[in-house]
Amino acid sequence: MNDQQLLRYSRHILLDEIGIEGQQHLLDARVLIIGLGGLGSPAALYLAASGVGHLTLCDHDTVDFSNLQRQIIHRTATVGQSKVSSARATLYDINPEVECVALNIRADEAQLLELVGKADAVLDCSDNFATRYAINRACLAQRKPLVSGAAIRFDGQIEVFDFRRDDGPCYNCLFPEDSIAAELRCATTGVFAPLTGMIGSLQAAEALKLLMGIERGLSGKLLTINALDMNIMRSNLSRDAACSVCGIIPSPLQGGRGCGYESLSGVDNE
Ligand SMILES: [Zn+2]
């Protein structure tokens, strides 16, 4: 680390839990962020400011005027541009040292597998179940830690699946793909702007700890936030032995468990 880096990251280095060694881990790290919307915006900003050395940004969308209410990495002037190039410009403004690759694509399964394979940690900041399941499968296959976030209306959630371990659950254990889930989208349902900031910032915090080998936090856990009552709840997740993605017991009967906070499988509230 040079003098400028020691100064830039001094408030991390001062922390006993991080120090020079932890900061160096961040500088050497590669993170894949899928989705540069409400969650990906704060997550990417904090990861870049924190000095994560290499960020790969993946999003096929362009910046829309209605995004600006919460997608704080984008600017009024970048409406109409691809989200990844808009985001990259902001990140370079904050920290020109970060190597930032902008992929203006909707990654298919093969591309995801390749991108995940090159990353040390993956942030799922997408807004649809199909992408979430695909990311979960890719991270499990490549044994890469996954930080998954979601926010709609006033309700948000974050889960951490550290696939470097053998015993943890996966996203599909929590929300089985073959269960009938109603997909709510911000475009039609609405979302409270600071809630996306809270969840995205939590995703960045969890990713940084995973990269530095700090084994405290949300690994194998679910944290839900209701930003209306400001009720925050943390629950332990358990692996579903019959999970069709990571399970060890093949089961043809997995339907009917529903999807949502009320009907989560394998959740043990703390
Ligand atoms: Zn599973």
Coordinates of N, CA and C in Angstrom, one line a residue, residues 4-89:
Q4 N -0.8 7.2 -0.2 CA -2.1 7.7 -0.5 C -3.2 6.7 -0.1
Q5 N -2.9 5.4 -0.3 CA -3.8 4.3 0.0 C -3.9 4.2 1.6
L6 N -2.7 4.4 2.2 CA -2.8 4.3 3.7 C -3.7 5.4 4.3
L7 N -3.6 6.6 3.6 CA -4.5 7.7 4.0 C -5.9 7.5 3.7
R8 N -6.2 7.0 2.4 CA -7.5 6.8 2.0 C -8.3 5.8 2.8
Y9 N -7.6 4.7 3.2 CA -8.2 3.6 3.9 C -7.9 3.7 5.4
S10 N -7.4 4.8 5.9 CA -6.9 4.9 7.3 C -8.0 4.5 8.3
R11 N -9.2 4.9 8.0 CA -10.3 4.6 9.0 C -10.7 3.1 9.1
H12 N -10.3 2.4 8.0 CA -10.5 1.0 8.1 C -9.3 0.4 8.8
I13 N -8.1 0.9 8.5 CA -6.9 0.3 9.0 C -6.8 0.5 10.5
L14 N -7.5 1.5 11.0 CA -7.5 1.8 12.4 C -8.3 0.8 13.2
L15 N -9.2 0.1 12.5 CA -10.0 -0.9 13.2 C -9.2 -2.2 13.4
D16 N -9.2 -2.7 14.6 CA -8.5 -3.9 14.9 C -8.9 -5.1 14.1
E17 N -10.2 -5.1 13.8 CA -10.8 -6.3 13.0 C -10.3 -6.2 11.5
I18 N -9.9 -5.1 11.1 CA -9.4 -4.9 9.7 C -7.9 -4.8 9.6
G19 N -7.4 -3.6 10.0 CA -6.0 -3.4 9.9 C -5.5 -3.4 8.5
I20 N -4.2 -3.3 8.4 CA -3.5 -3.3 7.0 C -3.8 -4.6 6.3
E21 N -3.8 -5.7 7.0 CA -4.0 -7.0 6.4 C -5.4 -7.1 5.8
G22 N -6.4 -6.7 6.6 CA -7.7 -6.8 6.1 C -7.9 -5.9 4.9
Q23 N -7.4 -4.7 4.9 CA -7.5 -3.8 3.8 C -6.9 -4.3 2.6
Q24 N -5.7 -5.0 2.8 CA -5.0 -5.5 1.6 C -5.9 -6.6 1.0
H25 N -6.6 -7.4 1.8 CA -7.5 -8.4 1.3 C -8.5 -7.7 0.3
L26 N -9.0 -6.6 0.8 CA -10.1 -5.9 0.0 C -9.4 -5.4 -1.3
L27 N -8.2 -4.9 -1.3 CA -7.6 -4.3 -2.5 C -7.3 -5.5 -3.5
D28 N -7.1 -6.7 -3.0 CA -6.8 -7.8 -3.9 C -8.1 -8.5 -4.3
A29 N -9.3 -8.1 -3.8 CA -10.5 -8.9 -4.0 C -11.2 -8.5 -5.3
R30 N -12.0 -9.5 -5.8 CA -12.8 -9.3 -7.0 C -14.3 -9.6 -6.6
V31 N -15.2 -8.6 -6.9 CA -16.6 -8.8 -6.5 C -17.4 -8.6 -7.8
L32 N -18.4 -9.5 -7.9 CA -19.4 -9.4 -9.0 C -20.7 -8.9 -8.4
I33 N -21.2 -7.8 -9.0 CA -22.4 -7.2 -8.6 C -23.4 -7.4 -9.7
I34 N -24.5 -8.1 -9.5 CA -25.5 -8.3 -10.5 C -26.7 -7.4 -10.2
G35 N -27.0 -6.4 -11.0 CA -28.0 -5.5 -10.8 C -27.5 -4.2 -10.3
L36 N -27.6 -3.1 -11.0 CA -27.2 -1.8 -10.6 C -28.4 -0.8 -10.4
G37 N -29.3 -1.3 -9.6 CA -30.5 -0.6 -9.3 C -30.5 -0.1 -7.8
G38 N -31.6 -0.2 -7.2 CA -31.7 0.3 -5.8 C -30.8 -0.3 -4.8
L39 N -30.5 -1.6 -4.9 CA -29.6 -2.3 -4.0 C -28.2 -2.2 -4.5
G40 N -28.0 -2.4 -5.8 CA -26.6 -2.4 -6.4 C -26.0 -1.0 -6.3
S41 N -26.8 0.0 -6.3 CA -26.2 1.4 -6.2 C -25.4 1.6 -4.9
P42 N -26.1 1.5 -3.7 CA -25.3 1.7 -2.5 C -24.2 0.7 -2.3
A43 N -24.5 -0.6 -2.7 CA -23.6 -1.7 -2.5 C -22.3 -1.3 -3.3
A44 N -22.4 -1.0 -4.5 CA -21.2 -0.7 -5.4 C -20.5 0.5 -4.8
L45 N -21.2 1.6 -4.4 CA -20.6 2.8 -3.9 C -19.7 2.4 -2.7
Y46 N -20.3 1.7 -1.7 CA -19.5 1.3 -0.5 C -18.3 0.4 -0.8
L47 N -18.5 -0.5 -1.8 CA -17.4 -1.5 -2.1 C -16.3 -0.7 -2.8
A48 N -16.6 0.2 -3.7 CA -15.6 1.0 -4.3 C -14.9 1.9 -3.4
A49 N -15.7 2.6 -2.5 CA -15.1 3.6 -1.6 C -14.2 2.8 -0.6
S50 N -14.6 1.6 -0.3 CA -13.8 0.8 0.7 C -12.5 0.2 0.1
G51 N -12.4 0.3 -1.2 CA -11.2 -0.1 -1.8 C -11.2 -1.6 -2.4
V52 N -12.3 -2.2 -2.6 CA -12.3 -3.5 -3.2 C -11.7 -3.3 -4.6
G53 N -10.7 -4.1 -4.9 CA -9.8 -3.8 -6.0 C -10.5 -3.9 -7.4
H54 N -11.4 -4.9 -7.5 CA -11.9 -5.2 -8.8 C -13.4 -5.4 -8.7
L55 N -14.2 -4.6 -9.4 CA -15.7 -4.8 -9.4 C -16.1 -5.1 -10.8
T56 N -16.9 -6.1 -10.9 CA -17.6 -6.4 -12.2 C -19.1 -6.1 -12.0
L57 N -19.5 -5.1 -12.9 CA -20.9 -4.7 -12.8 C -21.7 -5.3 -13.9
C58 N -22.8 -5.9 -13.6 CA -23.6 -6.6 -14.7 C -25.0 -6.2 -14.6
D59 N -25.5 -5.6 -15.7 CA -26.9 -5.1 -15.8 C -27.2 -4.8 -17.2
H60 N -28.4 -5.3 -17.7 CA -28.7 -5.0 -19.1 C -29.5 -3.8 -19.4
D61 N -29.9 -3.1 -18.3 CA -30.9 -2.0 -18.3 C -30.2 -0.7 -18.6
T62 N -31.1 0.3 -18.9 CA -30.6 1.7 -19.0 C -31.3 2.5 -17.9
V63 N -30.7 3.6 -17.6 CA -31.2 4.5 -16.5 C -32.4 5.2 -16.9
D64 N -33.5 5.0 -16.1 CA -34.8 5.7 -16.4 C -35.0 6.8 -15.3
F65 N -35.7 7.8 -15.7 CA -36.0 8.9 -14.8 C -36.6 8.4 -13.5
S66 N -37.4 7.4 -13.6 CA -38.1 6.9 -12.3 C -37.1 6.1 -11.4
N67 N -35.9 5.8 -11.9 CA -34.9 5.1 -11.1 C -34.3 6.1 -10.1
L68 N -34.2 7.4 -10.4 CA -33.4 8.3 -9.6 C -33.8 8.5 -8.2
Q69 N -35.1 8.2 -7.9 CA -35.6 8.3 -6.5 C -34.8 7.4 -5.5
R70 N -34.2 6.3 -6.0 CA -33.5 5.4 -5.1 C -32.2 4.9 -5.6
Q71 N -32.0 4.9 -6.9 CA -30.8 4.3 -7.4 C -29.7 5.4 -7.5
I72 N -29.1 5.6 -6.3 CA -28.3 6.8 -6.0 C -26.9 6.8 -6.7
I73 N -26.6 5.7 -7.4 CA -25.3 5.8 -8.2 C -25.5 6.5 -9.5
H74 N -26.7 6.6 -9.9 CA -27.0 7.3 -11.2 C -27.4 8.7 -11.1
R75 N -27.3 9.5 -12.1 CA -27.4 10.9 -12.1 C -28.5 11.3 -13.1
T76 N -29.1 12.5 -12.9 CA -30.1 13.0 -13.9 C -29.5 13.0 -15.3
A77 N -28.2 13.4 -15.3 CA -27.5 13.5 -16.6 C -27.3 12.2 -17.3
T78 N -27.4 11.1 -16.5 CA -27.1 9.8 -17.2 C -28.4 9.0 -17.5
V79 N -29.5 9.7 -17.4 CA -30.8 9.0 -17.8 C -30.6 8.7 -19.3
G80 N -30.9 7.4 -19.7 CA -30.8 7.0 -21.0 C -29.5 6.2 -21.3
Q81 N -28.5 6.4 -20.4 CA -27.3 5.6 -20.6 C -27.5 4.2 -20.0
S82 N -26.6 3.3 -20.3 CA -26.7 2.0 -19.7 C -26.3 2.2 -18.2
K83 N -27.0 1.4 -17.4 CA -26.8 1.5 -15.9 C -25.3 1.2 -15.5
V84 N -24.7 0.2 -16.2 CA -23.4 -0.1 -15.8 C -22.4 1.0 -16.2
S85 N -22.5 1.7 -17.3 CA -21.6 2.7 -17.6 C -21.9 4.0 -16.7
S86 N -23.1 4.2 -16.4 CA -23.5 5.3 -15.5 C -22.9 5.0 -14.1
A87 N -23.0 3.8 -13.7 CA -22.5 3.4 -12.4 C -20.9 3.5 -12.4
R88 N -20.3 3.0 -13.4 CA -18.9 3.0 -13.4 C -18.3 4.4 -13.4
A89 N -19.0 5.3 -14.1 CA -18.5 6.7 -14.0 C -18.5 7.3 -12.6

